[in-house]
Coordinates of C-alpha atoms and ligand atoms in Angstrom, one line a residue:
M1 CA 99.7 130.1 98.0
T2 CA 102.4 130.0 100.6
Q3 CA 105.4 131.8 102.0
N4 CA 106.9 128.6 103.4
K5 CA 110.5 128.9 102.1
K6 CA 111.1 125.2 102.1
V7 CA 108.0 124.6 99.9
L8 CA 109.0 127.4 97.5
E9 CA 112.6 126.1 97.3
F10 CA 111.3 122.6 96.6
I11 CA 109.2 123.8 93.8
E12 CA 111.9 126.1 92.4
Q13 CA 114.5 123.3 92.4
T14 CA 112.1 120.9 90.8
K15 CA 111.2 123.5 88.2
Q16 CA 114.9 123.8 87.3
L17 CA 115.3 120.0 87.1
C18 CA 112.1 118.9 85.3
Q19 CA 111.5 122.1 83.2
P20 CA 107.7 122.0 83.1
D21 CA 106.0 124.6 80.8
N22 CA 103.5 125.6 83.6
I23 CA 103.1 125.1 87.3
V24 CA 99.6 124.8 88.7
W25 CA 98.8 124.7 92.4
I26 CA 96.0 122.4 93.5
D27 CA 93.8 124.5 95.8
G28 CA 91.3 121.7 96.5
S29 CA 88.3 123.6 95.2
E30 CA 85.5 121.7 93.4
A31 CA 85.7 124.2 90.6
Q32 CA 89.4 123.5 89.9
L33 CA 88.9 119.7 90.2
E34 CA 85.9 119.8 87.9
A35 CA 87.9 121.8 85.3
L36 CA 90.8 119.2 85.6
R37 CA 88.3 116.3 85.1
A38 CA 87.0 118.0 82.0
Q39 CA 90.6 118.5 80.8
A40 CA 91.3 114.8 81.5
V41 CA 88.3 113.8 79.4
E42 CA 89.3 116.1 76.6
E43 CA 92.8 114.6 76.6
G44 CA 91.5 111.0 76.7
I45 CA 92.9 110.3 80.2
L46 CA 89.5 109.8 81.7
I47 CA 86.2 108.6 80.2
K48 CA 83.1 110.2 81.7
L49 CA 80.7 107.4 82.7
N50 CA 76.8 107.5 82.8
Q51 CA 76.2 110.5 85.0
E52 CA 72.7 109.4 85.9
K53 CA 73.7 106.0 87.1
L54 CA 77.2 106.8 88.3
P55 CA 77.3 110.6 89.1
G56 CA 80.8 112.0 89.2
C57 CA 82.3 108.7 88.1
Y58 CA 85.1 108.2 85.5
L59 CA 87.0 105.4 83.9
H60 CA 90.8 105.3 83.3
R61 CA 92.9 102.7 81.4
T62 CA 96.5 102.4 82.2
E63 CA 99.2 101.2 79.8
V64 CA 99.3 97.4 79.7
N65 CA 102.8 97.4 81.3
D66 CA 101.7 99.5 84.2
V67 CA 99.1 97.7 86.2
A68 CA 100.4 97.0 89.7
R69 CA 102.9 98.0 92.4
V70 CA 106.4 97.0 91.3
E71 CA 108.2 95.6 94.4
G72 CA 111.3 94.8 92.3
R73 CA 111.7 98.4 91.3
T74 CA 110.8 99.9 94.7
F75 CA 113.8 100.9 96.8
I76 CA 114.5 102.2 100.3
C77 CA 117.6 104.4 100.1
S78 CA 119.8 105.1 103.1
K79 CA 123.4 105.9 103.8
N80 CA 124.1 102.5 105.3
K81 CA 122.9 99.3 103.6
D82 CA 122.0 97.6 106.9
D83 CA 119.5 100.3 107.8
S84 CA 117.2 99.3 104.9
A85 CA 118.3 95.8 103.8
P86 CA 118.0 92.8 103.5
I87 CA 114.2 92.5 102.8
N88 CA 114.0 95.9 101.0
N89 CA 115.8 96.7 97.8
W90 CA 118.5 99.1 98.9
M91 CA 120.4 101.8 97.1
E92 CA 122.9 104.3 98.6
T93 CA 121.4 107.7 99.1
T94 CA 123.7 109.8 96.8
E95 CA 123.9 107.2 94.1
A96 CA 120.1 107.0 94.1
M97 CA 119.7 110.8 94.1
N98 CA 122.1 111.1 91.2
L99 CA 120.2 108.4 89.2
M100 CA 116.9 110.0 89.9
N101 CA 118.1 113.5 89.1
G102 CA 119.3 112.2 85.8
L103 CA 116.0 110.6 85.0
F104 CA 114.0 113.6 86.0
N105 CA 116.1 116.0 84.0
G106 CA 113.9 117.9 81.6
V107 CA 111.2 115.2 81.9
M108 CA 108.3 117.7 82.2
K109 CA 109.1 119.8 79.1
G110 CA 105.9 120.6 77.3
R111 CA 103.9 119.5 80.4
T112 CA 102.2 121.1 83.4
M113 CA 103.6 120.4 86.8
Y114 CA 100.9 120.2 89.5
V115 CA 101.6 121.1 93.1
I116 CA 99.5 119.0 95.4
P117 CA 99.6 119.9 99.1
Y118 CA 98.0 117.0 101.0
S119 CA 97.4 115.9 104.6
M120 CA 97.5 112.4 105.8
G121 CA 95.0 112.5 108.6
A122 CA 92.4 115.2 109.4
V123 CA 93.7 118.6 108.4
G124 CA 95.2 120.4 111.4
S125 CA 95.3 117.4 113.8
K126 CA 98.6 117.3 115.7
F127 CA 98.9 113.6 114.6
S128 CA 98.5 114.3 110.9
K129 CA 101.4 114.8 108.5
I130 CA 101.7 116.9 105.4
G131 CA 103.2 116.1 102.1
I132 CA 103.7 118.0 98.9
E133 CA 103.5 115.9 95.7
L134 CA 104.8 117.5 92.5
T135 CA 103.5 115.6 89.5
D136 CA 102.9 115.9 85.8
S137 CA 99.9 113.5 85.9
V138 CA 96.3 114.8 86.0
Y139 CA 95.2 111.2 86.9
V140 CA 97.4 111.5 90.0
V141 CA 95.9 114.8 91.0
L142 CA 92.4 113.6 90.7
N143 CA 93.1 110.4 92.6
M144 CA 95.0 112.2 95.3
A145 CA 92.0 114.5 95.7
I146 CA 90.0 111.4 96.6
M147 CA 92.6 109.5 98.6
T148 CA 93.8 112.4 100.7
R149 CA 92.8 115.8 101.9
V150 CA 94.3 118.3 99.4
G151 CA 94.6 122.0 98.8
K152 CA 94.6 125.4 100.5
A153 CA 93.5 124.2 103.9
V154 CA 96.5 121.9 104.0
I155 CA 99.0 124.6 103.0
D156 CA 97.4 126.9 105.7
A157 CA 97.8 124.1 108.3
L158 CA 101.4 123.6 107.2
G159 CA 102.4 127.2 107.9
D160 CA 106.2 127.3 107.8
G161 CA 106.4 123.7 109.0
D162 CA 108.1 120.6 107.5
F163 CA 106.6 118.3 105.0
I164 CA 107.4 115.1 103.0
K165 CA 108.7 115.9 99.5
G166 CA 107.2 113.8 96.7
L167 CA 108.2 114.0 93.1
H168 CA 106.4 112.1 90.4
S169 CA 106.5 111.9 86.6
Y170 CA 105.0 109.3 84.4
A171 CA 107.9 110.2 82.0
D172 CA 107.5 107.7 79.1
L173 CA 106.3 104.8 81.3
C174 CA 109.4 102.8 80.4
E175 CA 109.6 99.7 82.6
E176 CA 113.4 99.5 82.6
R177 CA 113.6 103.1 83.9
R178 CA 110.7 102.7 86.4
Y179 CA 111.8 103.5 90.0
I180 CA 109.9 104.0 93.2
M181 CA 112.5 105.5 95.5
H182 CA 112.2 106.3 99.1
F183 CA 114.6 108.4 101.1
P184 CA 113.4 108.2 104.7
E185 CA 116.5 110.0 106.0
E186 CA 115.7 112.9 103.7
N187 CA 111.9 112.9 104.0
T188 CA 111.7 112.4 100.2
I189 CA 110.0 110.1 97.7
M190 CA 110.7 110.0 94.0
S191 CA 108.7 108.0 91.5
I192 CA 109.2 107.8 87.8
N193 CA 107.9 106.0 84.7
S194 CA 104.7 104.7 86.2
N195 CA 101.1 106.0 86.5
Y196 CA 99.7 103.1 88.5
G197 CA 98.1 104.1 91.9
G198 CA 100.3 102.2 94.4
N199 CA 103.4 103.6 92.7
V200 CA 102.3 107.2 92.2
L201 CA 99.7 108.2 94.8
L202 CA 102.6 109.0 97.0
G203 CA 100.5 109.6 100.1
K204 CA 99.5 106.0 100.3
K205 CA 102.1 103.2 100.5
C206 CA 105.1 105.4 99.9
F207 CA 104.4 108.0 102.6
A208 CA 101.8 106.6 105.0
L209 CA 103.6 103.2 105.3
R210 CA 107.3 103.4 104.2
I211 CA 108.2 106.9 105.2
A212 CA 105.8 107.0 108.1
S213 CA 107.1 103.7 109.6
F214 CA 110.5 105.2 109.7
L215 CA 109.2 108.4 111.3
G216 CA 107.2 106.3 113.8
K217 CA 110.3 104.4 114.8
N218 CA 112.1 107.7 115.6
E219 CA 109.1 109.5 117.1
G220 CA 107.6 106.6 119.2
W221 CA 104.5 105.7 117.2
M222 CA 103.6 103.1 114.6
A223 CA 102.5 103.2 110.9
E224 CA 100.9 99.8 110.1
H225 CA 99.2 98.0 107.2
M226 CA 96.0 97.6 109.2
L227 CA 92.3 98.0 108.8
I228 CA 90.4 99.6 111.7
L229 CA 86.9 98.6 112.5
G230 CA 84.4 99.3 115.4
I231 CA 82.0 96.7 116.7
E232 CA 78.9 98.1 118.4
N233 CA 77.1 95.8 120.8
P234 CA 73.4 95.9 121.5
Q235 CA 74.1 98.1 124.5
G236 CA 75.6 100.7 122.1
E237 CA 79.2 100.3 123.3
I238 CA 81.7 100.4 120.5
K239 CA 85.1 98.6 120.7
Y240 CA 87.7 98.9 118.0
I241 CA 90.0 96.4 116.5
A242 CA 93.1 96.9 114.2
A243 CA 93.9 94.1 111.9
A244 CA 96.8 93.3 109.5
F245 CA 96.5 90.7 106.7
P246 CA 98.6 90.1 103.6
S247 CA 97.0 90.9 100.2
A248 CA 94.2 88.5 99.0
C249 CA 93.0 87.8 102.6
G250 CA 89.9 90.0 102.5
K251 CA 91.0 93.1 104.4
T252 CA 88.5 95.5 102.8
N253 CA 85.7 92.9 103.3
L254 CA 86.5 92.6 107.0
A255 CA 86.7 96.3 107.4
M256 CA 83.2 96.7 106.0
L257 CA 81.7 93.5 107.4
I258 CA 77.9 93.0 107.4
P259 CA 76.9 91.2 110.6
P260 CA 75.1 87.8 110.2
E261 CA 71.3 88.1 110.6
I262 CA 71.1 86.9 114.2
Y263 CA 73.7 89.5 115.2
K264 CA 71.9 92.2 113.2
N265 CA 68.6 91.3 114.9
K266 CA 70.2 91.6 118.3
G267 CA 71.4 95.1 117.4
Y268 CA 75.1 94.5 116.5
K269 CA 76.6 97.0 114.1
V270 CA 80.0 97.2 112.5
W271 CA 81.7 100.6 111.6
C272 CA 84.6 101.1 109.3
V273 CA 87.3 103.5 110.2
G274 CA 89.8 102.3 107.6
D275 CA 90.6 99.5 105.3
D276 CA 94.3 99.7 104.7
I277 CA 96.5 101.8 106.9
A278 CA 96.5 102.7 110.6
W279 CA 98.7 105.3 112.3
I280 CA 98.8 104.2 116.0
R281 CA 100.0 106.2 119.0
V282 CA 99.9 105.8 122.8
G283 CA 97.2 108.0 124.2
E284 CA 97.3 109.9 127.5
D285 CA 95.2 107.1 129.0
G286 CA 98.0 104.6 128.2
R287 CA 95.9 102.9 125.5
L288 CA 96.7 102.7 121.8
W289 CA 94.8 105.1 119.6
A290 CA 94.6 104.6 115.8
V291 CA 93.6 106.9 112.9
N292 CA 93.2 106.1 109.3
P293 CA 95.4 108.7 107.6
E294 CA 93.6 108.2 104.2
N295 CA 90.4 109.8 102.9
G296 CA 89.4 107.3 100.3
F297 CA 89.5 103.6 99.4
F298 CA 91.8 102.3 96.7
G299 CA 90.0 98.9 96.4
V300 CA 90.4 95.9 94.1
A301 CA 87.3 95.7 91.9
P302 CA 87.1 92.0 90.8
G303 CA 85.2 90.0 93.3
T304 CA 83.5 93.0 94.8
N305 CA 79.8 92.4 94.7
M306 CA 76.6 92.9 96.7
K307 CA 77.2 89.7 98.6
S308 CA 81.0 89.8 99.2
N309 CA 81.1 93.5 100.2
P310 CA 77.9 95.6 99.6
N311 CA 79.4 98.5 101.5
A312 CA 82.4 98.7 99.2
L313 CA 80.3 98.4 96.1
L314 CA 77.9 101.1 97.3
S315 CA 81.0 103.3 98.0
T316 CA 81.7 103.3 94.3
K317 CA 78.3 104.7 93.2
N318 CA 79.4 108.3 92.9
N319 CA 82.5 110.4 92.6
T320 CA 84.7 107.4 91.9
I321 CA 87.5 106.8 89.5
F322 CA 87.6 103.2 88.1
T323 CA 90.9 102.0 86.7
N324 CA 91.2 99.1 84.2
V325 CA 87.7 97.7 84.6
V326 CA 85.3 96.9 81.7
Q327 CA 83.3 99.7 80.1
N328 CA 79.8 98.6 79.2
L329 CA 79.0 100.5 76.0
D330 CA 75.2 99.9 76.2
D331 CA 74.7 102.2 79.2
N332 CA 78.3 103.6 79.7
T333 CA 78.7 101.9 83.1
V334 CA 81.4 99.6 84.4
W335 CA 81.7 95.9 85.0
W336 CA 84.3 93.4 86.4
E337 CA 84.7 89.7 87.0
G338 CA 82.7 88.8 90.1
L339 CA 80.4 91.8 90.0
D340 CA 77.5 89.7 88.8
K341 CA 76.8 86.8 86.4
N342 CA 75.8 89.1 83.5
P343 CA 78.9 90.4 81.7
P344 CA 78.0 93.1 79.2
K345 CA 77.6 91.9 75.6
N346 CA 78.8 95.2 74.1
A347 CA 81.9 96.3 75.9
I348 CA 85.5 97.5 76.0
D349 CA 88.0 95.5 78.0
W350 CA 90.7 97.0 80.3
K351 CA 93.1 97.1 77.3
G352 CA 90.7 99.2 75.2
N353 CA 89.6 96.3 72.9
P354 CA 86.1 95.3 72.0
W355 CA 84.9 92.6 74.5
N356 CA 81.7 90.7 75.0
G357 CA 82.1 88.4 78.0
D358 CA 82.3 85.3 75.9
M359 CA 85.7 85.6 74.4
K360 CA 88.4 82.9 74.6
D361 CA 92.1 83.0 74.0
A362 CA 94.0 80.6 71.7
D363 CA 94.1 78.0 74.6
G364 CA 90.3 78.2 75.0
K365 CA 90.6 80.1 78.3
A366 CA 88.2 83.0 79.0
I367 CA 89.6 86.4 78.3
K368 CA 89.1 88.6 81.3
G369 CA 87.4 92.0 80.7
A370 CA 88.8 93.7 83.8
H371 CA 92.4 93.4 84.9
P372 CA 92.7 91.2 88.1
N373 CA 94.2 94.2 89.8
S374 CA 91.7 96.7 88.5
R375 CA 90.7 99.3 91.1
F376 CA 88.2 101.8 92.3
T377 CA 89.2 105.0 94.0
A378 CA 86.2 106.0 96.1
P379 CA 85.8 108.7 98.8
T380 CA 85.4 107.3 102.3
V381 CA 82.3 109.4 102.9
N382 CA 80.5 107.2 100.4
C383 CA 80.8 104.2 102.7
P384 CA 77.4 103.4 104.3
C385 CA 79.1 102.0 107.4
L386 CA 81.8 104.7 107.8
S387 CA 82.4 105.3 111.5
D388 CA 81.4 108.7 113.0
Q389 CA 84.9 108.7 114.5
F390 CA 86.6 108.6 111.1
E391 CA 87.6 112.3 111.4
A392 CA 88.3 112.2 115.1
P393 CA 91.7 113.9 115.4
N394 CA 93.0 111.5 118.1
G395 CA 91.5 108.4 116.4
V396 CA 89.9 105.5 118.2
P397 CA 91.1 103.4 121.1
I398 CA 92.2 99.9 120.1
S399 CA 91.1 96.9 122.2
A400 CA 92.7 94.2 120.1
I401 CA 95.3 93.8 117.4
V402 CA 94.6 91.0 115.0
F403 CA 97.0 89.3 112.7
G404 CA 96.0 86.8 110.0
G405 CA 97.1 84.9 107.0
R406 CA 95.9 82.3 104.6
R407 CA 96.9 78.9 106.0
A408 CA 95.3 75.6 104.9
K409 CA 96.3 73.6 108.0
T410 CA 98.7 75.1 110.6
A411 CA 97.0 78.1 112.2
P412 CA 93.7 77.6 114.1
L413 CA 90.7 79.7 113.4
V414 CA 91.8 82.0 116.2
Y415 CA 94.3 82.1 119.0
Q416 CA 95.4 84.7 121.5
S417 CA 99.1 85.5 122.2
K418 CA 100.2 85.2 125.8
D419 CA 101.5 88.8 126.2
W420 CA 102.8 91.7 124.2
N421 CA 106.1 90.2 123.2
N422 CA 104.5 86.9 122.3
G423 CA 102.1 88.9 120.2
V424 CA 105.0 90.6 118.4
F425 CA 106.4 87.2 117.8
V426 CA 103.0 86.1 116.3
G427 CA 103.0 89.1 114.0
S428 CA 106.6 88.5 113.0
I429 CA 105.8 84.9 111.8
M430 CA 102.8 85.9 109.8
A431 CA 102.6 84.1 106.5
S432 CA 100.3 83.2 103.7
E433 CA 100.2 80.2 101.4
T434 CA 100.0 80.8 97.7
T435 CA 96.8 79.8 96.1
A436 CA 96.0 77.9 92.8
A437 CA 94.8 81.3 91.4
A438 CA 98.4 82.4 91.1
T439 CA 101.1 80.9 89.0
G440 CA 103.8 78.8 90.7
A441 CA 103.5 76.1 93.3
V442 CA 100.4 75.9 95.5
G443 CA 100.8 76.1 99.2
V444 CA 104.2 77.8 99.3
V445 CA 104.6 79.9 102.4
R446 CA 105.5 83.5 102.0
R447 CA 106.4 85.2 105.2
D448 CA 104.9 88.6 105.5
P449 CA 105.6 90.0 109.0
M450 CA 102.7 92.2 110.2
A451 CA 101.7 92.3 106.5
M452 CA 104.5 94.9 106.2
R453 CA 107.0 93.0 104.1
P454 CA 106.7 95.4 101.1
F455 CA 106.1 98.5 103.3
V456 CA 108.6 98.8 106.1
G457 CA 110.8 101.8 105.4
Y458 CA 113.8 100.4 107.3
N459 CA 115.5 97.2 108.5
M460 CA 112.9 94.6 109.4
G461 CA 114.9 93.5 112.6
D462 CA 114.8 97.1 113.8
Y463 CA 111.1 97.2 113.0
F464 CA 110.5 94.2 115.3
K465 CA 112.6 95.9 118.0
H466 CA 110.4 99.0 117.7
W467 CA 107.3 96.9 118.2
I468 CA 108.9 95.4 121.4
E469 CA 109.9 98.8 122.7
M470 CA 106.4 100.2 122.0
G471 CA 105.1 97.5 124.4
D472 CA 107.0 99.2 127.3
K473 CA 105.3 102.5 126.5
I474 CA 101.7 101.1 126.5
K475 CA 100.3 101.0 130.0
N476 CA 97.0 99.5 128.9
Q477 CA 98.1 97.1 126.1
P478 CA 95.6 95.8 123.7
K479 CA 95.6 92.0 123.4
I480 CA 97.1 90.5 120.3
F481 CA 95.4 87.7 118.3
N482 CA 95.9 85.6 115.2
V483 CA 93.1 84.5 112.9
N484 CA 92.9 82.1 110.0
W485 CA 89.7 82.1 107.9
F486 CA 91.2 79.8 105.4
R487 CA 91.5 76.3 107.0
T488 CA 90.6 73.6 104.6
D489 CA 89.3 70.0 104.9
D490 CA 90.9 67.0 103.3
E491 CA 89.3 67.9 99.9
G492 CA 90.6 71.4 100.1
N493 CA 87.3 73.1 100.8
F494 CA 87.2 76.0 103.2
I495 CA 85.7 74.9 106.5
W496 CA 84.8 78.3 108.0
P497 CA 82.2 80.4 106.0
G498 CA 84.1 83.7 106.5
F499 CA 82.7 87.1 105.4
G500 CA 80.1 88.4 107.9
D501 CA 80.4 85.3 110.0
N502 CA 83.9 86.4 111.0
L503 CA 82.1 88.6 113.5
R504 CA 81.5 85.5 115.6
V505 CA 85.3 85.2 116.0
L506 CA 85.7 89.0 116.6
E507 CA 83.1 88.7 119.4
W508 CA 85.2 86.0 121.1
I509 CA 88.2 88.3 120.7
L510 CA 86.5 91.2 122.4
A511 CA 85.1 88.9 125.1
R512 CA 88.8 87.9 125.9
C513 CA 89.8 91.6 126.0
E514 CA 87.2 92.1 128.7
D515 CA 88.0 88.9 130.6
K516 CA 84.5 87.6 130.0
V517 CA 85.4 84.2 128.6
D518 CA 87.9 81.4 129.4
A519 CA 90.3 79.9 127.0
K520 CA 92.5 76.8 126.7
E521 CA 96.2 77.3 127.0
T522 CA 98.2 75.6 124.2
A523 CA 101.8 75.6 123.0
I524 CA 101.1 78.5 120.7
G525 CA 98.8 80.6 122.8
Y526 CA 95.2 80.6 124.1
V527 CA 92.5 79.1 121.9
P528 CA 88.7 79.2 122.5
N529 CA 86.7 76.5 124.1
A530 CA 84.6 75.4 121.1
K531 CA 81.4 76.1 122.9
D532 CA 82.4 79.8 123.2
I533 CA 82.3 80.5 119.4
N534 CA 78.7 81.3 118.7
I535 CA 77.4 79.1 115.9
E536 CA 73.7 80.0 116.2
G537 CA 72.1 80.3 112.8
L538 CA 75.1 78.8 111.0
D539 CA 74.3 76.1 108.5
G540 CA 76.4 73.0 108.6
I541 CA 78.8 74.1 111.4
T542 CA 78.7 72.2 114.6
E543 CA 80.7 72.4 117.8
E544 CA 82.8 69.5 116.4
T545 CA 83.6 71.6 113.3
I546 CA 84.8 74.4 115.6
E547 CA 86.9 71.8 117.6
D548 CA 88.4 70.8 114.3
L549 CA 89.1 74.4 113.3
L550 CA 90.9 75.0 116.6
T551 CA 93.2 71.9 116.6
I552 CA 96.9 72.5 116.8
D553 CA 99.1 69.9 115.2
N554 CA 102.4 69.9 117.2
A555 CA 104.3 68.1 114.5
Q556 CA 103.2 70.6 111.9
W557 CA 104.1 73.5 114.2
L558 CA 107.5 72.0 114.9
K559 CA 108.1 72.1 111.1
E560 CA 106.8 75.6 111.1
T561 CA 109.5 76.6 113.7
E562 CA 112.1 75.5 111.2
G563 CA 110.7 77.9 108.6
I564 CA 110.6 80.7 111.2
E565 CA 114.2 80.1 112.2
S566 CA 115.4 80.2 108.6
F567 CA 113.3 83.4 107.9
Y568 CA 114.8 85.1 111.0
G569 CA 118.2 84.0 109.6
E570 CA 117.5 85.7 106.3
L571 CA 116.6 88.9 108.2
G572 CA 120.0 89.1 109.7
E573 CA 121.6 90.1 112.9
R574 CA 119.1 92.8 114.0
V575 CA 116.2 90.4 114.8
P576 CA 115.8 91.1 118.6
A577 CA 116.9 88.4 121.1
E578 CA 113.4 88.6 122.6
L579 CA 112.0 87.0 119.4
Y580 CA 114.6 84.2 119.4
A581 CA 113.6 83.6 123.0
Q582 CA 110.0 83.4 122.0
L583 CA 110.9 80.9 119.3
E584 CA 112.8 78.8 121.8
T585 CA 109.8 78.8 124.2
L586 CA 107.5 77.8 121.4
K587 CA 109.8 74.8 120.5
K588 CA 109.9 73.8 124.2
N589 CA 106.2 74.0 124.5
L590 CA 105.6 71.9 121.4
N591 CA 108.1 69.3 122.6
K592 CA 106.4 68.9 126.0
Ligands
OXD1 C1 97.1 97.7 98.4 C2 98.1 96.7 98.6 O1 96.9 98.2 97.3 O2 98.3 96.3 99.8 O3 96.4 98.1 99.4 O4 98.7 96.3 97.7
MN2 MN1 97.2 97.5 101.3

């Protein structure tokens, strides 16, 4: 399929190492993909679902030991430790290569090796990047064909250019020998002994965040863990926002938000460009422009329903691969906790056991049918609110960058940073509190700068420095904000309704970007005057509630500064002086 010597050499070397029986190029044609789906069904890798109700949809069950990203076994390898550590697991390049070459030796004997040429971003755009993933997993091929653009068009666009090498084998799924290895200095990713999406769909977290963040640092752009959404006002103008949140903060829901009734009636619309990853560059006009490099959604199924996120649910109605959800045997469809209140009575759970929605374990606790991290892999084109700019080669111009986390008390509903560097500081101190849903202490703060803690492909201090340096390159800087949908009252109930009503806060954010509304200056930044958050049509929320959501407790924030200081200390010497200066200013303001 190609004369590209580097591609041919990569395949030949891998063939020698892994010793597959056959090599199959993925050309991206529907005929080839359909044949692979049939083969996967034949081999028991996929279950074909009800084709009338869910055309083109399949179910897959992973091994029970292989259900999530494994941060503990994910490494950033570099020659010098300080270039990756201390937040990342680090291994020296040669040592890691030797380890991986040993593990991959002969691993594909008796198997087929698939060659997947894929493009992150629209094929042929000068901002897109190409990878080649070699894998022995048909599941990976079929998911990559949803999540990225694959096949002949990609290899044609590559010509004799460079690409990111990716090698994956599910091997024997042994946890002790599971490694997700990144070699940013060698443009290489190696993943072994897993077959779970985030570890093996190498275009996603591995390339589009870890490797791409490193490329972005060297080439002057940014790869961020951000959704991108467009808000269309009644005049038909669309403004775009990029937003970063740690997991379990509702990123996919925000990206596909349904406007509240009064906004809908006025003519507001929300358009989704992306729900997970943004590649961001400075445009010729001096603004930031963002693309979503992916072509599908790899969304968490539990909790997705017609109320929380109808657009996501509708995206899964065709050509979708479900992983680790419940199979309803009555009509061969799927179910998961939080889909509706009617679990199937005659079903198979994610582990492959009979299940009926009423089962309890020895302690009397309900046995879940779907794994809490069960997923759908759905094509972006299925999304009813997909932006018509989704394929735009240069992306969309960004008016505001929004950071957020889950904080019960400290962070107000929304605040605006004072300038770019202050905004970088706000991103760097992002954090979420653990919830009662997870094991361990409740309310423990996990720092997750820019929601990139597990995804920065190099030293976190250098990453902060890159953000600061980008500020100098952006003539028309977007404004930077922080939101917190999760403030609670004294009984621990959420005060803000969230979901579609978050548009009310985004409206204020955009008004600030256009200098249309005043704000109050506080120690941490600008907060809204309560009257400027539109509460029309909101039950039980008054201007006083908004006042309450916007209060800043200086004593609490002073305590917060101690946490920030110790986190910066953990990150080591490369945290830029500019951020320490921001911290000092914050302390001074709080003590005033
Ligand atoms: C994801 C994640 O799967 O952030 O998107 O873990
Ligand atoms: Mn993510």
